GROMACS .gro file of C-alpha atoms in nm:
model
  374
    1UNK     CA    1   0.000   0.000   0.000
    2UNK     CA    2   0.128   0.345  -0.094
    3UNK     CA    3   0.232   0.591   0.175
    4UNK     CA    4  -0.005   0.875   0.093
    5UNK     CA    5   0.148   1.103   0.355
    6UNK     CA    6   0.491   1.069   0.191
    7UNK     CA    7   0.346   1.128  -0.156
    8UNK     CA    8   0.200   1.461  -0.044
    9UNK     CA    9   0.496   1.542   0.179
   10UNK     CA   10   0.291   1.594   0.496
   11UNK     CA   11   0.306   1.448   0.845
   12UNK     CA   12   0.044   1.213   0.988
   13UNK     CA   13  -0.094   1.486   1.212
   14UNK     CA   14  -0.130   1.736   0.927
   15UNK     CA   15  -0.452   1.938   0.923
   16UNK     CA   16  -0.702   1.938   0.637
   17UNK     CA   17  -0.570   2.276   0.519
   18UNK     CA   18  -0.210   2.148   0.525
   19UNK     CA   19  -0.313   1.851   0.311
   20UNK     CA   20  -0.500   2.077   0.070
   21UNK     CA   21  -0.205   2.318   0.034
   22UNK     CA   22   0.039   2.030  -0.024
   23UNK     CA   23  -0.186   1.886  -0.292
   24UNK     CA   24  -0.215   2.223  -0.469
   25UNK     CA   25   0.162   2.255  -0.490
   26UNK     CA   26   0.209   1.900  -0.618
   27UNK     CA   27  -0.081   1.916  -0.865
   28UNK     CA   28   0.031   2.244  -1.024
   29UNK     CA   29   0.378   2.105  -1.073
   30UNK     CA   30   0.276   1.764  -1.208
   31UNK     CA   31  -0.040   1.837  -1.408
   32UNK     CA   32  -0.010   1.699  -1.766
   33UNK     CA   33  -0.094   2.040  -1.917
   34UNK     CA   34   0.208   2.189  -1.740
   35UNK     CA   35   0.446   1.895  -1.727
   36UNK     CA   36   0.366   1.654  -2.013
   37UNK     CA   37   0.508   1.305  -2.009
   38UNK     CA   38   0.403   0.961  -1.886
   39UNK     CA   39   0.605   0.984  -1.565
   40UNK     CA   40   0.453   1.314  -1.457
   41UNK     CA   41   0.106   1.191  -1.551
   42UNK     CA   42   0.149   0.876  -1.341
   43UNK     CA   43   0.280   1.076  -1.045
   44UNK     CA   44  -0.008   1.323  -1.082
   45UNK     CA   45  -0.253   1.035  -1.051
   46UNK     CA   46  -0.076   0.908  -0.739
   47UNK     CA   47  -0.080   1.253  -0.579
   48UNK     CA   48  -0.449   1.295  -0.668
   49UNK     CA   49  -0.524   0.955  -0.516
   50UNK     CA   50  -0.332   1.047  -0.201
   51UNK     CA   51  -0.537   1.367  -0.167
   52UNK     CA   52  -0.859   1.176  -0.226
   53UNK     CA   53  -0.779   0.943   0.065
   54UNK     CA   54  -0.641   1.194   0.315
   55UNK     CA   55  -0.912   1.455   0.252
   56UNK     CA   56  -1.189   1.202   0.312
   57UNK     CA   57  -1.228   1.132   0.691
   58UNK     CA   58  -1.364   0.780   0.635
   59UNK     CA   59  -1.093   0.678   0.389
   60UNK     CA   60  -0.825   0.841   0.605
   61UNK     CA   61  -0.936   0.642   0.911
   62UNK     CA   62  -0.925   0.321   0.710
   63UNK     CA   63  -0.577   0.402   0.577
   64UNK     CA   64  -0.443   0.496   0.922
   65UNK     CA   65  -0.579   0.167   1.054
   66UNK     CA   66  -0.391  -0.027   0.786
   67UNK     CA   67  -0.707  -0.116   0.589
   68UNK     CA   68  -0.782  -0.062   0.222
   69UNK     CA   69  -0.942   0.284   0.195
   70UNK     CA   70  -1.101   0.179  -0.135
   71UNK     CA   71  -1.260  -0.140  -0.013
   72UNK     CA   72  -1.581  -0.170  -0.213
   73UNK     CA   73  -1.500   0.133  -0.434
   74UNK     CA   74  -1.592   0.130  -0.800
   75UNK     CA   75  -1.259   0.249  -0.942
   76UNK     CA   76  -0.902   0.338  -0.861
   77UNK     CA   77  -0.992   0.681  -0.727
   78UNK     CA   78  -1.279   0.565  -0.505
   79UNK     CA   79  -1.648   0.620  -0.539
   80UNK     CA   80  -1.638   0.977  -0.410
   81UNK     CA   81  -1.346   1.117  -0.616
   82UNK     CA   82  -1.434   1.354  -0.896
   83UNK     CA   83  -1.317   1.662  -1.081
   84UNK     CA   84  -1.511   1.866  -0.824
   85UNK     CA   85  -1.271   1.743  -0.554
   86UNK     CA   86  -0.979   1.892  -0.748
   87UNK     CA   87  -1.163   2.221  -0.785
   88UNK     CA   88  -1.240   2.222  -0.411
   89UNK     CA   89  -0.870   2.179  -0.339
   90UNK     CA   90  -0.764   2.456  -0.579
   91UNK     CA   91  -1.035   2.716  -0.529
   92UNK     CA   92  -1.226   2.623  -0.211
   93UNK     CA   93  -1.560   2.577  -0.391
   94UNK     CA   94  -1.739   2.332  -0.614
   95UNK     CA   95  -1.732   2.339  -0.992
   96UNK     CA   96  -2.014   2.279  -1.232
   97UNK     CA   97  -2.385   2.318  -1.174
   98UNK     CA   98  -2.508   2.499  -0.866
   99UNK     CA   99  -2.660   2.323  -0.572
  100UNK     CA  100  -2.932   2.578  -0.506
  101UNK     CA  101  -3.025   2.767  -0.188
  102UNK     CA  102  -3.008   2.591   0.146
  103UNK     CA  103  -3.308   2.569   0.371
  104UNK     CA  104  -3.340   2.787   0.679
  105UNK     CA  105  -3.508   2.492   0.846
  106UNK     CA  106  -3.245   2.263   1.002
  107UNK     CA  107  -3.239   1.993   1.268
  108UNK     CA  108  -3.155   2.112   1.618
  109UNK     CA  109  -2.869   1.989   1.833
  110UNK     CA  110  -2.893   1.716   2.093
  111UNK     CA  111  -2.885   1.819   2.459
  112UNK     CA  112  -2.738   1.647   2.765
  113UNK     CA  113  -2.836   1.699   3.129
  114UNK     CA  114  -2.754   1.516   3.453
  115UNK     CA  115  -3.008   1.373   3.696
  116UNK     CA  116  -2.917   1.277   4.054
  117UNK     CA  117  -3.128   0.996   4.202
  118UNK     CA  118  -3.118   0.788   4.519
  119UNK     CA  119  -3.049   0.415   4.535
  120UNK     CA  120  -3.414   0.324   4.586
  121UNK     CA  121  -3.508   0.490   4.256
  122UNK     CA  122  -3.225   0.306   4.081
  123UNK     CA  123  -3.346  -0.028   4.222
  124UNK     CA  124  -3.719   0.004   4.158
  125UNK     CA  125  -3.750   0.283   3.899
  126UNK     CA  126  -3.964   0.593   3.939
  127UNK     CA  127  -4.090   0.904   3.763
  128UNK     CA  128  -3.871   1.211   3.811
  129UNK     CA  129  -3.919   1.577   3.720
  130UNK     CA  130  -3.631   1.724   3.520
  131UNK     CA  131  -3.572   2.087   3.429
  132UNK     CA  132  -3.433   2.157   3.082
  133UNK     CA  133  -3.292   2.481   2.939
  134UNK     CA  134  -3.320   2.448   2.560
  135UNK     CA  135  -3.409   2.646   2.250
  136UNK     CA  136  -3.774   2.644   2.140
  137UNK     CA  137  -3.951   2.798   1.842
  138UNK     CA  138  -4.010   3.170   1.878
  139UNK     CA  139  -4.373   3.231   1.966
  140UNK     CA  140  -4.378   3.572   1.796
  141UNK     CA  141  -4.259   3.475   1.447
  142UNK     CA  142  -4.334   3.100   1.472
  143UNK     CA  143  -3.975   3.021   1.379
  144UNK     CA  144  -3.970   3.226   1.058
  145UNK     CA  145  -3.719   3.478   1.196
  146UNK     CA  146  -3.905   3.774   1.044
  147UNK     CA  147  -4.132   4.022   1.216
  148UNK     CA  148  -4.493   3.906   1.159
  149UNK     CA  149  -4.634   4.041   0.833
  150UNK     CA  150  -4.294   4.120   0.674
  151UNK     CA  151  -4.153   3.787   0.554
  152UNK     CA  152  -3.847   3.759   0.331
  153UNK     CA  153  -3.744   3.880  -0.013
  154UNK     CA  154  -3.535   3.724  -0.285
  155UNK     CA  155  -3.165   3.799  -0.251
  156UNK     CA  156  -3.058   4.049  -0.516
  157UNK     CA  157  -2.696   3.934  -0.511
  158UNK     CA  158  -2.762   3.574  -0.612
  159UNK     CA  159  -3.112   3.603  -0.759
  160UNK     CA  160  -3.246   3.349  -0.509
  161UNK     CA  161  -2.998   3.075  -0.604
  162UNK     CA  162  -2.813   3.090  -0.272
  163UNK     CA  163  -2.474   3.090  -0.446
  164UNK     CA  164  -2.278   3.298  -0.687
  165UNK     CA  165  -2.060   3.178  -0.972
  166UNK     CA  166  -1.721   3.308  -1.070
  167UNK     CA  167  -1.506   3.243  -1.374
  168UNK     CA  168  -1.135   3.219  -1.295
  169UNK     CA  169  -0.834   3.156  -1.511
  170UNK     CA  170  -0.595   2.878  -1.413
  171UNK     CA  171  -0.345   2.650  -1.575
  172UNK     CA  172  -0.646   2.438  -1.673
  173UNK     CA  173  -0.802   2.729  -1.858
  174UNK     CA  174  -1.119   2.907  -1.755
  175UNK     CA  175  -1.285   2.739  -1.459
  176UNK     CA  176  -1.627   2.825  -1.320
  177UNK     CA  177  -1.665   2.792  -0.944
  178UNK     CA  178  -1.966   2.833  -0.715
  179UNK     CA  179  -1.963   2.981  -0.368
  180UNK     CA  180  -2.239   3.042  -0.111
  181UNK     CA  181  -2.376   3.392  -0.143
  182UNK     CA  182  -2.228   3.617   0.123
  183UNK     CA  183  -2.530   3.849   0.117
  184UNK     CA  184  -2.790   3.584   0.214
  185UNK     CA  185  -2.553   3.319   0.361
  186UNK     CA  186  -2.671   3.073   0.099
  187UNK     CA  187  -3.044   3.088   0.182
  188UNK     CA  188  -3.145   3.263  -0.142
  189UNK     CA  189  -3.356   3.513   0.050
  190UNK     CA  190  -3.301   3.781   0.310
  191UNK     CA  191  -3.513   3.875   0.611
  192UNK     CA  192  -3.643   4.230   0.570
  193UNK     CA  193  -3.731   4.300   0.934
  194UNK     CA  194  -3.585   4.052   1.185
  195UNK     CA  195  -3.817   3.945   1.466
  196UNK     CA  196  -3.772   4.157   1.778
  197UNK     CA  197  -3.818   3.857   2.006
  198UNK     CA  198  -3.557   3.621   1.855
  199UNK     CA  199  -3.344   3.869   1.654
  200UNK     CA  200  -3.412   3.674   1.336
  201UNK     CA  201  -3.294   3.335   1.463
  202UNK     CA  202  -3.643   3.185   1.477
  203UNK     CA  203  -3.592   3.038   1.824
  204UNK     CA  204  -3.548   3.150   2.184
  205UNK     CA  205  -3.416   2.982   2.496
  206UNK     CA  206  -3.653   2.885   2.771
  207UNK     CA  207  -3.677   2.663   3.080
  208UNK     CA  208  -3.929   2.381   3.086
  209UNK     CA  209  -4.009   2.082   3.304
  210UNK     CA  210  -4.039   1.724   3.180
  211UNK     CA  211  -4.154   1.404   3.350
  212UNK     CA  212  -3.896   1.131   3.303
  213UNK     CA  213  -3.968   0.766   3.369
  214UNK     CA  214  -3.648   0.626   3.519
  215UNK     CA  215  -3.634   0.251   3.447
  216UNK     CA  216  -3.545   0.011   3.728
  217UNK     CA  217  -3.182  -0.101   3.726
  218UNK     CA  218  -3.011   0.217   3.604
  219UNK     CA  219  -2.669   0.302   3.741
  220UNK     CA  220  -2.435   0.598   3.739
  221UNK     CA  221  -2.344   0.672   3.377
  222UNK     CA  222  -2.664   0.530   3.228
  223UNK     CA  223  -2.807   0.761   2.961
  224UNK     CA  224  -3.178   0.783   2.885
  225UNK     CA  225  -3.274   0.918   2.542
  226UNK     CA  226  -3.581   1.136   2.495
  227UNK     CA  227  -3.639   1.172   2.122
  228UNK     CA  228  -3.731   1.519   2.002
  229UNK     CA  229  -3.685   1.687   2.342
  230UNK     CA  230  -3.353   1.858   2.262
  231UNK     CA  231  -3.278   2.190   2.090
  232UNK     CA  232  -3.530   2.307   1.831
  233UNK     CA  233  -3.356   2.362   1.497
  234UNK     CA  234  -3.303   2.693   1.314
  235UNK     CA  235  -3.611   2.800   1.121
  236UNK     CA  236  -3.827   2.591   1.358
  237UNK     CA  237  -3.659   2.279   1.228
  238UNK     CA  238  -3.706   1.942   1.398
  239UNK     CA  239  -3.571   1.923   1.750
  240UNK     CA  240  -3.273   1.713   1.846
  241UNK     CA  241  -3.281   1.452   2.121
  242UNK     CA  242  -3.237   1.499   2.494
  243UNK     CA  243  -3.004   1.266   2.682
  244UNK     CA  244  -3.038   1.236   3.059
  245UNK     CA  245  -2.728   1.097   3.231
  246UNK     CA  246  -2.797   0.925   3.561
  247UNK     CA  247  -2.589   0.978   3.877
  248UNK     CA  248  -2.683   0.758   4.177
  249UNK     CA  249  -2.617   0.915   4.516
  250UNK     CA  250  -2.429   0.699   4.774
  251UNK     CA  251  -2.650   0.517   5.026
  252UNK     CA  252  -2.579   0.529   5.399
  253UNK     CA  253  -2.617   0.151   5.441
  254UNK     CA  254  -2.595  -0.034   5.111
  255UNK     CA  255  -2.316  -0.043   4.856
  256UNK     CA  256  -2.390  -0.149   4.500
  257UNK     CA  257  -2.164  -0.391   4.315
  258UNK     CA  258  -2.312  -0.478   3.981
  259UNK     CA  259  -2.671  -0.575   4.054
  260UNK     CA  260  -2.595  -0.696   4.408
  261UNK     CA  261  -2.621  -0.488   4.725
  262UNK     CA  262  -2.370  -0.528   5.010
  263UNK     CA  263  -2.393  -0.425   5.374
  264UNK     CA  264  -2.238  -0.505   5.713
  265UNK     CA  265  -2.450  -0.656   5.993
  266UNK     CA  266  -2.308  -0.616   6.343
  267UNK     CA  267  -2.381  -0.909   6.578
  268UNK     CA  268  -2.314  -0.914   6.955
  269UNK     CA  269  -2.053  -1.164   7.065
  270UNK     CA  270  -2.303  -1.369   7.265
  271UNK     CA  271  -2.555  -1.380   6.979
  272UNK     CA  272  -2.284  -1.494   6.740
  273UNK     CA  273  -2.187  -1.772   6.979
  274UNK     CA  274  -2.539  -1.887   7.070
  275UNK     CA  275  -2.721  -1.807   6.747
  276UNK     CA  276  -3.027  -1.586   6.704
  277UNK     CA  277  -3.260  -1.417   6.455
  278UNK     CA  278  -3.204  -1.048   6.384
  279UNK     CA  279  -3.450  -0.808   6.217
  280UNK     CA  280  -3.301  -0.579   5.952
  281UNK     CA  281  -3.449  -0.307   5.730
  282UNK     CA  282  -3.392  -0.354   5.356
  283UNK     CA  283  -3.509  -0.148   5.059
  284UNK     CA  284  -3.800  -0.392   5.036
  285UNK     CA  285  -3.895  -0.350   5.400
  286UNK     CA  286  -3.833  -0.553   5.716
  287UNK     CA  287  -3.651  -0.887   5.683
  288UNK     CA  288  -3.520  -1.143   5.934
  289UNK     CA  289  -3.164  -1.279   5.920
  290UNK     CA  290  -3.077  -1.616   6.070
  291UNK     CA  291  -2.754  -1.605   6.275
  292UNK     CA  292  -2.628  -1.958   6.323
  293UNK     CA  293  -2.451  -2.058   6.648
  294UNK     CA  294  -2.077  -2.001   6.617
  295UNK     CA  295  -2.104  -1.736   6.344
  296UNK     CA  296  -1.769  -1.571   6.272
  297UNK     CA  297  -1.685  -1.222   6.149
  298UNK     CA  298  -1.667  -1.213   5.771
  299UNK     CA  299  -1.933  -1.476   5.708
  300UNK     CA  300  -2.200  -1.366   5.460
  301UNK     CA  301  -2.574  -1.417   5.467
  302UNK     CA  302  -2.746  -1.385   5.127
  303UNK     CA  303  -3.099  -1.260   5.076
  304UNK     CA  304  -3.195  -1.378   4.729
  305UNK     CA  305  -3.369  -1.131   4.500
  306UNK     CA  306  -3.331  -0.833   4.731
  307UNK     CA  307  -3.072  -0.653   4.518
  308UNK     CA  308  -3.100  -0.427   4.212
  309UNK     CA  309  -3.342  -0.498   3.929
  310UNK     CA  310  -3.166  -0.619   3.614
  311UNK     CA  311  -3.180  -0.332   3.365
  312UNK     CA  312  -3.180  -0.566   3.066
  313UNK     CA  313  -3.359  -0.882   3.158
  314UNK     CA  314  -3.578  -1.010   3.437
  315UNK     CA  315  -3.527  -1.062   3.806
  316UNK     CA  316  -3.304  -0.891   4.059
  317UNK     CA  317  -2.964  -0.928   4.218
  318UNK     CA  318  -2.906  -1.034   4.580
  319UNK     CA  319  -2.850  -0.858   4.911
  320UNK     CA  320  -2.536  -0.982   5.085
  321UNK     CA  321  -2.501  -0.906   5.457
  322UNK     CA  322  -2.152  -0.961   5.599
  323UNK     CA  323  -2.145  -1.041   5.971
  324UNK     CA  324  -1.921  -0.841   6.201
  325UNK     CA  325  -1.898  -0.990   6.553
  326UNK     CA  326  -1.881  -0.710   6.810
  327UNK     CA  327  -1.662  -0.773   7.114
  328UNK     CA  328  -1.751  -0.566   7.422
  329UNK     CA  329  -1.488  -0.313   7.525
  330UNK     CA  330  -1.616  -0.253   7.879
  331UNK     CA  331  -1.746  -0.515   8.122
  332UNK     CA  332  -1.917  -0.474   8.457
  333UNK     CA  333  -1.789  -0.679   8.751
  334UNK     CA  334  -2.041  -0.962   8.724
  335UNK     CA  335  -2.007  -0.973   8.344
  336UNK     CA  336  -1.630  -1.009   8.373
  337UNK     CA  337  -1.671  -1.287   8.634
  338UNK     CA  338  -1.905  -1.476   8.404
  339UNK     CA  339  -1.661  -1.452   8.115
  340UNK     CA  340  -1.373  -1.570   8.333
  341UNK     CA  341  -1.580  -1.868   8.448
  342UNK     CA  342  -1.658  -1.943   8.081
  343UNK     CA  343  -1.289  -1.924   7.996
  344UNK     CA  344  -1.215  -2.167   8.280
  345UNK     CA  345  -1.481  -2.408   8.161
  346UNK     CA  346  -1.336  -2.395   7.809
  347UNK     CA  347  -0.977  -2.429   7.930
  348UNK     CA  348  -0.887  -2.087   7.797
  349UNK     CA  349  -0.749  -1.919   8.111
  350UNK     CA  350  -0.407  -1.904   7.950
  351UNK     CA  351  -0.475  -1.946   7.575
  352UNK     CA  352  -0.189  -1.984   7.331
  353UNK     CA  353  -0.216  -1.789   7.009
  354UNK     CA  354  -0.171  -1.969   6.677
  355UNK     CA  355  -0.075  -1.826   6.340
  356UNK     CA  356  -0.283  -1.929   6.040
  357UNK     CA  357  -0.268  -1.854   5.668
  358UNK     CA  358  -0.442  -1.536   5.557
  359UNK     CA  359  -0.722  -1.616   5.316
  360UNK     CA  360  -0.687  -1.441   4.983
  361UNK     CA  361  -0.998  -1.244   4.902
  362UNK     CA  362  -1.120  -1.193   4.551
  363UNK     CA  363  -1.047  -1.341   4.212
  364UNK     CA  364  -0.680  -1.242   4.192
  365UNK     CA  365  -0.607  -1.400   4.527
  366UNK     CA  366  -0.762  -1.728   4.414
  367UNK     CA  367  -0.567  -1.720   4.090
  368UNK     CA  368  -0.243  -1.657   4.279
  369UNK     CA  369  -0.308  -1.955   4.507
  370UNK     CA  370  -0.391  -2.173   4.205
  371UNK     CA  371  -0.056  -2.094   4.043
  372UNK     CA  372   0.130  -2.154   4.366
  373UNK     CA  373  -0.024  -2.498   4.400
  374UNK     CA  374   0.110  -2.611   4.061
   0.00000   0.00000   0.00000
């Protein structure tokens, strides 16, 4: 594959204007009318092909990625290469027949806002009120941009075509180029009396409230699309879309990991030793957790289906409560005597400590142990 950057003599980070200027220099020097001969003609074709690739964003991305920029093209110069491309490079405008006036009515831009919600809304879903500052059609001129009753008139500079043509002399001879009319900005008509409310833009900015249905299972970073609720376009053109990006506020008790919820459940030392049933408050309401006799700190009790609703699919994640055995820090006289009697009964008056292997938590710890065992 040819190095198109080298053929034009530009770097890989060259701008579009740099590429265009380099092509102009090369093309003027190598054009067959100026430099006849098979070698110059062949090099001119290579330079023109290099410009065709590097001036086209899609072809340029394919070439930079090492792919064929002409994959699926109909000929050696690609489906989009034409004499007009050369004229654009030389003169900055198109050659040949005019394209006519452009419409004042255009699609509006998309808008993005952020919505903060609590964990309960993320789990179950809920309707939320959002405030949006966007452009809407001007109520005075109904998007026309002109003061009511005045309208527009045909541009005298371009005769309503939206562009003007010029004949220029070049090494190719006389070349006719077309440019957007500077008097009417290519619309073919001019506004006689701009609307006082919108200054001729056909739209004004306003604040409005929308009701958004937040689906269950969303998380921070989730974007909800509201079609047609973005910026109204110029000339009262169709509105763009509104994107609402979700941000879930931290919860005082539960931590979300995927679609599971995690929390810590503190258990008195005696309850952990003897076993009990503890009431806890979940997002679904009151639940009861079974504490088995001899429960140790770090053990986990799972409440199935009490986690976050799956955003894409059915069902919910789980709620995982990790036990933390609480040892008393202060004991009254009788309490201390009872514990000492218990220690005597268990033969633990003078216990000897023992060192054990630290359990590796998480996936990487398990993988490390697996490799060590080989």
